[in-house]
Amino acid sequence: MLKFEGKFKVGDIIKSYDFKPSPYHPENYIIGKVLEEKHIQYGFNSYKVELIERFFKGESDKRQAGDIILVPHQIDILEYDDRITKVD
Protein backbone atom coordinates (compact mmCIF):
# COMPACT_ATOMS: atom_id res chain seq x y z
CA MET A 1 0.00 0.00 0.00
CA LEU A 2 1.23 3.50 -0.82
CA LYS A 3 1.88 5.98 2.00
CA PHE A 4 -1.36 8.00 1.72
CA GLU A 5 -3.55 5.44 -0.06
CA GLY A 6 -6.83 4.90 1.77
CA LYS A 7 -6.22 7.68 4.31
CA PHE A 8 -8.91 10.05 2.98
CA LYS A 9 -12.47 9.48 1.77
CA VAL A 10 -14.71 11.07 -0.86
CA GLY A 11 -15.94 14.38 0.54
CA ASP A 12 -12.92 14.97 2.81
CA ILE A 13 -11.22 18.35 2.55
CA ILE A 14 -7.45 17.90 2.33
CA LYS A 15 -4.35 20.07 2.27
CA SER A 16 -1.55 18.74 0.08
CA TYR A 17 1.93 20.23 -0.21
CA ASP A 18 4.01 20.29 -3.40
CA PHE A 19 7.26 20.21 -1.39
CA LYS A 20 8.09 20.00 2.29
CA PRO A 21 8.16 23.62 3.54
CA SER A 22 11.67 24.87 4.29
CA PRO A 23 13.69 28.08 3.86
CA TYR A 24 14.36 26.88 0.28
CA HIS A 25 10.78 25.81 -0.48
CA PRO A 26 8.11 28.19 0.84
CA GLU A 27 4.65 26.78 1.44
CA ASN A 28 3.21 25.55 -1.88
CA TYR A 29 -0.01 23.64 -1.35
CA ILE A 30 -3.59 23.06 -2.40
CA ILE A 31 -6.76 22.74 -0.38
CA GLY A 32 -9.44 20.67 -2.05
CA LYS A 33 -12.32 18.23 -1.76
CA VAL A 34 -11.67 14.55 -2.53
CA LEU A 35 -13.81 13.42 -5.49
CA GLU A 36 -12.22 9.97 -6.00
CA GLU A 37 -10.17 7.96 -3.52
CA LYS A 38 -8.23 5.97 -6.12
CA HIS A 39 -7.69 7.60 -9.50
CA ILE A 40 -5.09 6.09 -11.82
CA GLN A 41 -3.72 8.38 -14.52
CA TYR A 42 -0.27 9.06 -15.96
CA GLY A 43 0.99 5.85 -14.36
CA PHE A 44 0.39 6.77 -10.73
CA ASN A 45 -2.33 6.33 -8.10
CA SER A 46 -3.80 9.54 -6.78
CA TYR A 47 -6.72 11.28 -5.17
CA LYS A 48 -8.83 13.23 -7.65
CA VAL A 49 -9.50 16.54 -5.92
CA GLU A 50 -11.67 19.56 -6.69
CA LEU A 51 -9.59 22.65 -5.99
CA ILE A 52 -10.86 25.01 -3.34
CA GLU A 53 -7.72 27.10 -3.03
CA ARG A 54 -4.08 26.90 -4.16
CA PHE A 55 -1.07 28.71 -2.73
CA PHE A 56 2.12 29.00 -4.70
CA LYS A 57 5.10 30.55 -2.91
CA GLY A 58 2.73 32.06 -0.38
CA GLU A 59 0.37 33.61 -2.94
CA SER A 60 -2.60 32.23 -4.82
CA ASP A 61 -1.73 31.22 -8.38
CA LYS A 62 -3.85 31.31 -11.55
CA ARG A 63 -5.75 28.07 -11.05
CA GLN A 64 -9.42 28.54 -10.30
CA ALA A 65 -11.60 27.03 -7.60
CA GLY A 66 -13.33 24.04 -9.17
CA ASP A 67 -10.30 22.91 -11.22
CA ILE A 68 -9.44 19.22 -10.89
CA ILE A 69 -6.09 18.38 -9.28
CA LEU A 70 -4.44 14.96 -8.92
CA VAL A 71 -2.74 14.36 -5.55
CA PRO A 72 -0.39 11.33 -5.68
CA HIS A 73 -0.75 8.71 -2.94
CA GLN A 74 3.06 8.66 -2.69
CA ILE A 75 5.93 10.64 -4.23
CA ASP A 76 8.93 8.43 -3.33
CA ILE A 77 12.12 10.27 -2.37
CA LEU A 78 10.38 13.58 -1.58
CA GLU A 79 7.75 11.94 0.65
CA TYR A 80 7.23 13.01 4.26
CA ASP A 81 4.62 12.34 6.96
CA ASP A 82 2.55 15.54 6.76
CA ARG A 83 2.51 16.00 2.97
CA ILE A 84 -1.28 15.42 2.94
CA THR A 85 -3.49 16.26 5.91
CA LYS A 86 -7.23 16.48 6.51
CA VAL A 87 -8.66 19.97 7.01
CA ASP A 88 -11.40 20.19 9.64
mmCIF file with all atom_site columns, C-alpha atoms in Angstrom:
data_model
loop_
_atom_site.group_PDB
_atom_site.id
_atom_site.type_symbol
_atom_site.label_atom_id
_atom_site.label_alt_id
_atom_site.label_comp_id
_atom_site.label_asym_id
_atom_site.label_entity_id
_atom_site.label_seq_id
_atom_site.pdbx_PDB_ins_code
_atom_site.Cartn_x
_atom_site.Cartn_y
_atom_site.Cartn_z
_atom_site.occupancy
_atom_site.B_iso_or_equiv
_atom_site.pdbx_formal_charge
_atom_site.auth_seq_id
_atom_site.auth_comp_id
_atom_site.auth_asym_id
_atom_site.auth_atom_id
_atom_site.pdbx_PDB_model_num
ATOM 1  C CA . MET A 1 1  ? 0.000   0.000  0.000   1.00 0.00 ? 1  MET A CA 1
ATOM 2  C CA . LEU A 1 2  ? 1.227   3.498  -0.825  1.00 0.00 ? 2  LEU A CA 1
ATOM 3  C CA . LYS A 1 3  ? 1.881   5.980  2.000   1.00 0.00 ? 3  LYS A CA 1
ATOM 4  C CA . PHE A 1 4  ? -1.363  8.000  1.717   1.00 0.00 ? 4  PHE A CA 1
ATOM 5  C CA . GLU A 1 5  ? -3.551  5.437  -0.063  1.00 0.00 ? 5  GLU A CA 1
ATOM 6  C CA . GLY A 1 6  ? -6.828  4.896  1.771   1.00 0.00 ? 6  GLY A CA 1
ATOM 7  C CA . LYS A 1 7  ? -6.223  7.682  4.313   1.00 0.00 ? 7  LYS A CA 1
ATOM 8  C CA . PHE A 1 8  ? -8.906  10.047 2.978   1.00 0.00 ? 8  PHE A CA 1
ATOM 9  C CA . LYS A 1 9  ? -12.471 9.481  1.768   1.00 0.00 ? 9  LYS A CA 1
ATOM 10 C CA . VAL A 1 10 ? -14.710 11.070 -0.862  1.00 0.00 ? 10 VAL A CA 1
ATOM 11 C CA . GLY A 1 11 ? -15.939 14.384 0.543   1.00 0.00 ? 11 GLY A CA 1
ATOM 12 C CA . ASP A 1 12 ? -12.924 14.968 2.815   1.00 0.00 ? 12 ASP A CA 1
ATOM 13 C CA . ILE A 1 13 ? -11.221 18.352 2.547   1.00 0.00 ? 13 ILE A CA 1
ATOM 14 C CA . ILE A 1 14 ? -7.451  17.903 2.334   1.00 0.00 ? 14 ILE A CA 1
ATOM 15 C CA . LYS A 1 15 ? -4.353  20.066 2.269   1.00 0.00 ? 15 LYS A CA 1
ATOM 16 C CA . SER A 1 16 ? -1.549  18.737 0.079   1.00 0.00 ? 16 SER A CA 1
ATOM 17 C CA . TYR A 1 17 ? 1.927   20.232 -0.209  1.00 0.00 ? 17 TYR A CA 1
ATOM 18 C CA . ASP A 1 18 ? 4.010   20.288 -3.399  1.00 0.00 ? 18 ASP A CA 1
ATOM 19 C CA . PHE A 1 19 ? 7.258   20.213 -1.390  1.00 0.00 ? 19 PHE A CA 1
ATOM 20 C CA . LYS A 1 20 ? 8.088   20.004 2.293   1.00 0.00 ? 20 LYS A CA 1
ATOM 21 C CA . PRO A 1 21 ? 8.165   23.621 3.543   1.00 0.00 ? 21 PRO A CA 1
ATOM 22 C CA . SER A 1 22 ? 11.672  24.872 4.294   1.00 0.00 ? 22 SER A CA 1
ATOM 23 C CA . PRO A 1 23 ? 13.685  28.075 3.858   1.00 0.00 ? 23 PRO A CA 1
ATOM 24 C CA . TYR A 1 24 ? 14.363  26.878 0.279   1.00 0.00 ? 24 TYR A CA 1
ATOM 25 C CA . HIS A 1 25 ? 10.778  25.806 -0.477  1.00 0.00 ? 25 HIS A CA 1
ATOM 26 C CA . PRO A 1 26 ? 8.108   28.193 0.836   1.00 0.00 ? 26 PRO A CA 1
ATOM 27 C CA . GLU A 1 27 ? 4.652   26.783 1.440   1.00 0.00 ? 27 GLU A CA 1
ATOM 28 C CA . ASN A 1 28 ? 3.214   25.548 -1.876  1.00 0.00 ? 28 ASN A CA 1
ATOM 29 C CA . TYR A 1 29 ? -0.010  23.639 -1.352  1.00 0.00 ? 29 TYR A CA 1
ATOM 30 C CA . ILE A 1 30 ? -3.586  23.061 -2.399  1.00 0.00 ? 30 ILE A CA 1
ATOM 31 C CA . ILE A 1 31 ? -6.760  22.744 -0.376  1.00 0.00 ? 31 ILE A CA 1
ATOM 32 C CA . GLY A 1 32 ? -9.439  20.674 -2.049  1.00 0.00 ? 32 GLY A CA 1
ATOM 33 C CA . LYS A 1 33 ? -12.319 18.232 -1.765  1.00 0.00 ? 33 LYS A CA 1
ATOM 34 C CA . VAL A 1 34 ? -11.669 14.551 -2.530  1.00 0.00 ? 34 VAL A CA 1
ATOM 35 C CA . LEU A 1 35 ? -13.811 13.419 -5.493  1.00 0.00 ? 35 LEU A CA 1
ATOM 36 C CA . GLU A 1 36 ? -12.223 9.973  -6.002  1.00 0.00 ? 36 GLU A CA 1
ATOM 37 C CA . GLU A 1 37 ? -10.166 7.964  -3.523  1.00 0.00 ? 37 GLU A CA 1
ATOM 38 C CA . LYS A 1 38 ? -8.232  5.973  -6.123  1.00 0.00 ? 38 LYS A CA 1
ATOM 39 C CA . HIS A 1 39 ? -7.695  7.596  -9.497  1.00 0.00 ? 39 HIS A CA 1
ATOM 40 C CA . ILE A 1 40 ? -5.088  6.093  -11.818 1.00 0.00 ? 40 ILE A CA 1
ATOM 41 C CA . GLN A 1 41 ? -3.725  8.377  -14.519 1.00 0.00 ? 41 GLN A CA 1
ATOM 42 C CA . TYR A 1 42 ? -0.267  9.057  -15.965 1.00 0.00 ? 42 TYR A CA 1
ATOM 43 C CA . GLY A 1 43 ? 0.992   5.845  -14.359 1.00 0.00 ? 43 GLY A CA 1
ATOM 44 C CA . PHE A 1 44 ? 0.387   6.773  -10.725 1.00 0.00 ? 44 PHE A CA 1
ATOM 45 C CA . ASN A 1 45 ? -2.330  6.332  -8.101  1.00 0.00 ? 45 ASN A CA 1
ATOM 46 C CA . SER A 1 46 ? -3.802  9.543  -6.782  1.00 0.00 ? 46 SER A CA 1
ATOM 47 C CA . TYR A 1 47 ? -6.716  11.279 -5.169  1.00 0.00 ? 47 TYR A CA 1
ATOM 48 C CA . LYS A 1 48 ? -8.827  13.231 -7.652  1.00 0.00 ? 48 LYS A CA 1
ATOM 49 C CA . VAL A 1 49 ? -9.505  16.544 -5.918  1.00 0.00 ? 49 VAL A CA 1
ATOM 50 C CA . GLU A 1 50 ? -11.671 19.560 -6.692  1.00 0.00 ? 50 GLU A CA 1
ATOM 51 C CA . LEU A 1 51 ? -9.587  22.646 -5.991  1.00 0.00 ? 51 LEU A CA 1
ATOM 52 C CA . ILE A 1 52 ? -10.864 25.015 -3.338  1.00 0.00 ? 52 ILE A CA 1
ATOM 53 C CA . GLU A 1 53 ? -7.717  27.105 -3.034  1.00 0.00 ? 53 GLU A CA 1
ATOM 54 C CA . ARG A 1 54 ? -4.080  26.897 -4.162  1.00 0.00 ? 54 ARG A CA 1
ATOM 55 C CA . PHE A 1 55 ? -1.074  28.708 -2.726  1.00 0.00 ? 55 PHE A CA 1
ATOM 56 C CA . PHE A 1 56 ? 2.124   29.004 -4.700  1.00 0.00 ? 56 PHE A CA 1
ATOM 57 C CA . LYS A 1 57 ? 5.105   30.550 -2.910  1.00 0.00 ? 57 LYS A CA 1
ATOM 58 C CA . GLY A 1 58 ? 2.731   32.056 -0.382  1.00 0.00 ? 58 GLY A CA 1
ATOM 59 C CA . GLU A 1 59 ? 0.375   33.611 -2.939  1.00 0.00 ? 59 GLU A CA 1
ATOM 60 C CA . SER A 1 60 ? -2.601  32.228 -4.816  1.00 0.00 ? 60 SER A CA 1
ATOM 61 C CA . ASP A 1 61 ? -1.733  31.215 -8.383  1.00 0.00 ? 61 ASP A CA 1
ATOM 62 C CA . LYS A 1 62 ? -3.855  31.312 -11.547 1.00 0.00 ? 62 LYS A CA 1
ATOM 63 C CA . ARG A 1 63 ? -5.755  28.068 -11.047 1.00 0.00 ? 63 ARG A CA 1
ATOM 64 C CA . GLN A 1 64 ? -9.420  28.544 -10.305 1.00 0.00 ? 64 GLN A CA 1
ATOM 65 C CA . ALA A 1 65 ? -11.602 27.030 -7.604  1.00 0.00 ? 65 ALA A CA 1
ATOM 66 C CA . GLY A 1 66 ? -13.333 24.041 -9.166  1.00 0.00 ? 66 GLY A CA 1
ATOM 67 C CA . ASP A 1 67 ? -10.299 22.915 -11.224 1.00 0.00 ? 67 ASP A CA 1
ATOM 68 C CA . ILE A 1 68 ? -9.437  19.218 -10.893 1.00 0.00 ? 68 ILE A CA 1
ATOM 69 C CA . ILE A 1 69 ? -6.095  18.377 -9.279  1.00 0.00 ? 69 ILE A CA 1
ATOM 70 C CA . LEU A 1 70 ? -4.439  14.964 -8.916  1.00 0.00 ? 70 LEU A CA 1
ATOM 71 C CA . VAL A 1 71 ? -2.742  14.363 -5.553  1.00 0.00 ? 71 VAL A CA 1
ATOM 72 C CA . PRO A 1 72 ? -0.391  11.328 -5.677  1.00 0.00 ? 72 PRO A CA 1
ATOM 73 C CA . HIS A 1 73 ? -0.749  8.714  -2.941  1.00 0.00 ? 73 HIS A CA 1
ATOM 74 C CA . GLN A 1 74 ? 3.063   8.658  -2.688  1.00 0.00 ? 74 GLN A CA 1
ATOM 75 C CA . ILE A 1 75 ? 5.931   10.637 -4.232  1.00 0.00 ? 75 ILE A CA 1
ATOM 76 C CA . ASP A 1 76 ? 8.930   8.433  -3.334  1.00 0.00 ? 76 ASP A CA 1
ATOM 77 C CA . ILE A 1 77 ? 12.117  10.267 -2.371  1.00 0.00 ? 77 ILE A CA 1
ATOM 78 C CA . LEU A 1 78 ? 10.381  13.575 -1.577  1.00 0.00 ? 78 LEU A CA 1
ATOM 79 C CA . GLU A 1 79 ? 7.747   11.940 0.646   1.00 0.00 ? 79 GLU A CA 1
ATOM 80 C CA . TYR A 1 80 ? 7.231   13.011 4.258   1.00 0.00 ? 80 TYR A CA 1
ATOM 81 C CA . ASP A 1 81 ? 4.622   12.343 6.959   1.00 0.00 ? 81 ASP A CA 1
ATOM 82 C CA . ASP A 1 82 ? 2.553   15.536 6.763   1.00 0.00 ? 82 ASP A CA 1
ATOM 83 C CA . ARG A 1 83 ? 2.507   16.004 2.974   1.00 0.00 ? 83 ARG A CA 1
ATOM 84 C CA . ILE A 1 84 ? -1.283  15.424 2.944   1.00 0.00 ? 84 ILE A CA 1
ATOM 85 C CA . THR A 1 85 ? -3.492  16.264 5.906   1.00 0.00 ? 85 THR A CA 1
ATOM 86 C CA . LYS A 1 86 ? -7.231  16.478 6.511   1.00 0.00 ? 86 LYS A CA 1
ATOM 87 C CA . VAL A 1 87 ? -8.660  19.967 7.008   1.00 0.00 ? 87 VAL A CA 1
ATOM 88 C CA . ASP A 1 88 ? -11.396 20.188 9.636   1.00 0.00 ? 88 ASP A CA 1
#
